[in-house]
Short mmCIF file of C-alpha atoms in Angstrom, two decimals:
data_model
loop_
_atom_site.label_atom_id
_atom_site.label_comp_id
_atom_site.label_asym_id
_atom_site.label_seq_id
_atom_site.Cartn_x
_atom_site.Cartn_y
_atom_site.Cartn_z
CA MET A 1 75.27 106.85 109.73
CA GLY A 2 74.40 102.80 110.01
CA TRP A 3 74.78 99.86 107.10
CA THR A 4 72.91 100.05 104.34
CA SER A 5 72.10 96.10 102.88
CA SER A 6 70.35 94.50 100.57
CA SER A 7 69.80 91.21 99.21
CA ASN A 8 70.36 92.17 95.88
CA TRP A 9 74.36 92.31 96.33
CA GLN A 10 75.22 88.66 95.95
CA ARG A 11 78.96 88.88 95.55
CA LYS A 12 81.72 91.78 96.72
CA GLU A 13 81.76 92.96 93.53
CA GLU A 14 78.83 94.00 93.03
CA ILE A 15 78.30 95.94 95.78
CA VAL A 16 82.13 97.50 95.40
CA ALA A 17 80.26 98.30 91.63
CA HIS A 18 77.25 99.86 93.74
CA VAL A 19 79.44 102.02 95.98
CA THR A 20 81.65 103.60 93.39
CA SER A 21 78.86 104.29 90.91
CA SER A 22 77.05 107.51 89.48
CA TYR A 23 74.16 105.70 90.56
CA LEU A 24 75.14 106.85 94.31
CA TRP A 25 76.76 109.58 94.24
CA GLY A 26 74.46 111.16 91.41
CA ASN A 27 75.79 114.32 89.21
CA ASN A 28 77.28 115.86 92.98
CA PHE A 29 80.39 114.55 92.73
CA ASN A 30 82.35 112.95 90.10
CA ILE A 31 84.99 109.58 91.34
CA LEU A 32 88.23 110.19 90.54
CA GLU A 33 89.69 106.58 91.55
CA HIS A 34 88.59 103.74 93.96
CA SER A 35 90.54 101.00 96.05
CA VAL A 36 89.87 97.98 97.72
CA ARG A 37 91.44 96.77 100.61
CA GLY A 38 89.73 93.77 102.88
CA SER A 39 86.16 94.94 103.74
CA ARG A 40 87.56 98.44 102.81
CA VAL A 41 86.99 100.47 99.93
CA TRP A 42 88.44 103.95 99.51
CA VAL A 43 87.10 107.21 97.09
CA LEU A 44 88.71 110.15 96.04
CA ALA A 45 85.71 112.16 95.07
CA GLU A 46 85.33 115.40 93.23
CA TYR A 47 82.71 118.11 93.68
CA THR A 48 81.29 119.03 90.13
CA ASP A 49 79.96 121.80 88.74
CA ASN A 50 76.75 121.70 90.80
CA HIS A 51 78.32 122.75 94.25
CA PRO A 52 79.84 126.19 92.59
CA GLU A 53 81.43 126.93 95.77
CA ARG A 54 82.99 124.20 96.14
CA ALA A 55 83.83 122.65 92.03
CA GLY A 56 86.79 120.86 91.94
CA GLU A 57 87.33 120.40 95.61
CA ARG A 58 88.84 116.64 96.09
CA PHE A 59 87.74 114.61 99.38
CA ILE A 60 88.58 111.03 100.74
CA ALA A 61 85.18 109.03 101.35
CA LEU A 62 85.38 105.07 103.55
CA PHE A 63 82.93 102.14 102.60
CA LEU A 64 83.44 99.65 104.87
CA LEU A 65 81.57 96.55 103.86
CA ASP A 66 80.07 93.33 105.84
CA LYS A 67 78.46 89.56 104.22
CA PHE A 68 75.39 88.75 105.93
CA PRO A 69 73.14 86.02 105.01
CA GLU A 70 70.83 87.26 102.70
CA GLY A 71 73.77 89.42 100.68
CA TRP A 72 76.11 92.80 101.66
CA ALA A 73 75.79 95.61 103.10
CA TYR A 74 78.02 98.93 103.72
CA LYS A 75 78.39 101.74 105.94
CA ASP A 76 79.37 105.24 104.50
CA MET A 77 81.79 107.84 106.02
CA ASP A 78 84.16 110.48 104.82
CA GLU A 79 87.54 111.93 106.65
CA SER A 80 85.92 114.90 108.21
CA MET A 81 84.59 111.93 110.34
CA GLY A 82 88.20 111.07 111.36
CA PRO A 83 88.20 107.34 110.23
CA PHE A 84 89.38 104.50 111.87
CA HIS A 85 91.01 103.23 109.41
CA HIS A 86 94.30 104.69 108.00
CA ASP A 87 95.00 102.11 104.75
CA CYS A 88 94.00 104.54 102.42
CA PRO A 89 96.06 104.79 99.55
CA ILE A 90 98.76 107.77 99.97
CA SER A 91 98.35 108.75 96.27
CA PHE A 92 95.10 109.68 97.39
CA LEU A 93 96.26 112.20 99.44
CA THR A 94 98.24 113.64 96.74
CA ARG A 95 96.05 113.51 94.67
CA ALA A 96 93.32 115.28 96.92
CA GLU A 97 96.00 117.80 98.13
CA GLU A 98 96.51 118.68 94.56
CA VAL A 99 93.84 121.02 94.52
CA ALA A 100 93.00 123.28 97.20
CA GLY A 101 89.84 123.06 99.30
CA ARG A 102 88.41 123.44 102.80
CA LEU A 103 89.60 120.59 105.21
CA SER A 104 88.52 120.34 108.72
CA ASP A 105 90.93 120.12 111.65
CA THR A 106 89.83 116.06 111.78
CA ALA A 107 90.57 115.18 108.31
CA LYS A 108 93.83 117.28 109.01
CA LYS A 109 94.64 115.27 111.58
CA TRP A 110 93.53 111.84 109.52
CA ARG A 111 95.20 112.75 106.98
CA GLN A 112 98.58 112.47 108.82
CA GLN A 113 97.53 109.68 110.29
CA VAL A 114 97.07 108.00 107.31
CA ARG A 115 100.99 109.63 106.61
CA ASP A 116 102.51 107.72 109.99
CA TYR A 117 101.09 104.56 109.25
CA HIS A 118 102.67 104.54 105.80
CA THR A 119 105.33 105.60 107.03
CA ALA A 120 105.23 102.66 110.20
CA GLN A 121 104.38 100.59 107.72
CA ARG A 122 107.84 100.28 105.50
CA GLN A 123 109.71 100.69 108.57
CA LYS A 124 107.71 97.56 109.58
CA GLN A 125 108.54 95.41 105.84
CA LYS A 126 112.29 96.79 105.73
CA ALA A 127 112.35 95.07 109.36
CA LEU A 128 110.87 92.17 107.82
CA ALA A 129 113.11 91.79 105.23
CA GLN A 130 116.21 91.78 108.15
CA LEU A 131 114.80 88.87 109.51
CA SER A 132 117.03 85.66 109.31
CA PRO A 133 117.39 82.23 111.40
CA ASP A 134 117.20 82.34 115.24
CA THR A 135 114.98 85.80 115.47
CA ILE A 136 112.67 85.70 118.51
CA VAL A 137 109.39 87.29 117.35
CA ARG A 138 106.13 87.34 119.32
CA PHE A 139 102.82 87.01 117.79
CA GLN A 140 99.60 86.78 119.46
CA ASN A 141 101.83 86.58 122.63
CA VAL A 142 103.60 83.86 121.90
CA ASP A 143 107.24 84.07 121.13
CA TYR A 144 108.35 81.72 118.15
CA LYS A 145 111.90 81.16 116.79
CA LEU A 146 112.39 81.61 113.29
CA LEU A 147 114.15 77.85 111.69
CA GLU A 148 113.70 79.16 107.87
CA LYS A 149 112.04 81.23 105.68
CA LEU A 150 110.34 79.16 102.98
CA PRO A 151 110.21 80.03 99.27
CA ARG A 152 107.67 81.89 97.24
CA ARG A 153 106.48 83.97 100.13
CA LEU A 154 104.87 81.27 102.25
CA GLY A 155 106.37 82.51 105.85
CA TRP A 156 108.73 80.93 108.11
CA LYS A 157 109.51 77.68 109.81
CA ALA A 158 109.01 78.34 113.65
CA ARG A 159 109.58 76.75 117.08
CA SER A 160 107.03 78.10 119.65
CA MET A 161 109.24 79.20 122.52
CA LYS A 162 105.48 78.02 124.57
CA ASP A 163 105.52 74.24 123.46
CA GLY A 164 108.44 73.23 121.58
CA GLN A 165 106.55 72.35 118.80
CA ILE A 166 107.43 73.43 114.56
CA TYR A 167 105.07 75.38 113.23
CA ARG A 168 104.70 77.27 109.74
CA MET A 169 103.86 81.05 110.49
CA MET A 170 102.28 82.45 107.28
CA ALA A 171 104.00 85.88 105.60
CA LYS A 172 100.89 87.63 107.31
CA GLN A 173 101.56 86.56 110.53
CA VAL A 174 105.28 87.58 110.92
CA SER A 175 104.47 90.83 109.76
CA GLN A 176 102.07 91.09 111.97
CA ALA A 177 104.22 90.02 114.71
CA VAL A 178 106.89 92.29 116.83
CA VAL A 179 110.38 91.47 117.00
CA ILE A 180 112.05 90.55 120.04
CA PRO A 181 115.79 92.51 121.09
CA PRO A 182 117.92 89.51 122.18
CA PRO A 183 119.13 90.14 125.40
CA GLN A 184 122.36 92.48 126.16
CA ASN A 185 124.87 91.15 127.88
CA PRO A 186 125.71 91.64 131.31
CA PRO A 187 128.42 94.18 132.02
CA PRO A 188 131.77 92.45 133.36
CA ALA A 189 131.29 93.66 137.24
CA ALA A 190 127.76 91.17 136.81
CA ARG A 191 129.03 88.56 135.68
CA GLN A 192 132.14 88.13 138.16
CA GLU A 193 129.21 88.45 141.01
CA GLN A 194 127.33 85.76 139.48
CA GLN A 195 130.51 83.57 139.40
CA LEU A 196 131.39 84.04 142.38
CA ALA A 197 127.62 83.07 143.42
CA PHE A 198 127.81 80.06 141.91
CA VAL A 199 131.30 79.05 143.00
CA TYR A 200 129.35 79.70 147.19
#
């Protein structure tokens, strides 16, 4: 489906209220829960008795939001379409699976991708918690040496390995960076060859 827009939605809160309202969803679905993640609204919905063959079954929908000069717009899809985004709350999957129901192969694959995403995020957060001064990280193809962790989740003071300047890397930037492992020491034989080469 394409985008639906309206000048009646002047604030983000207004379009969020619309895409989670009974006015939009009608009597065929109950909205059990929703979560706003940036420009995305995740919705956990349930079929009502108006769908006797599927009553009680649950599924996950996604609304992409976008701001334009006159107001706001949204684009909707559900998990059967295999959304490209995977930051859906893991609790939505848990609640959706409390009730047995039909699930397409695409939706099954997408749910596993959501689980994999959250696993990777937890591993990344664990790695970030273990960062220390002198660690080299790569952000947007530039390497930085971390110098000092700033208080109150303000990120890190870091030196660019490209121009030598000192910058503040915001916590979000650090979380998106890749840790560069330190170079491995060459084996003793290799070090000896290097020394001999230097002498000659």
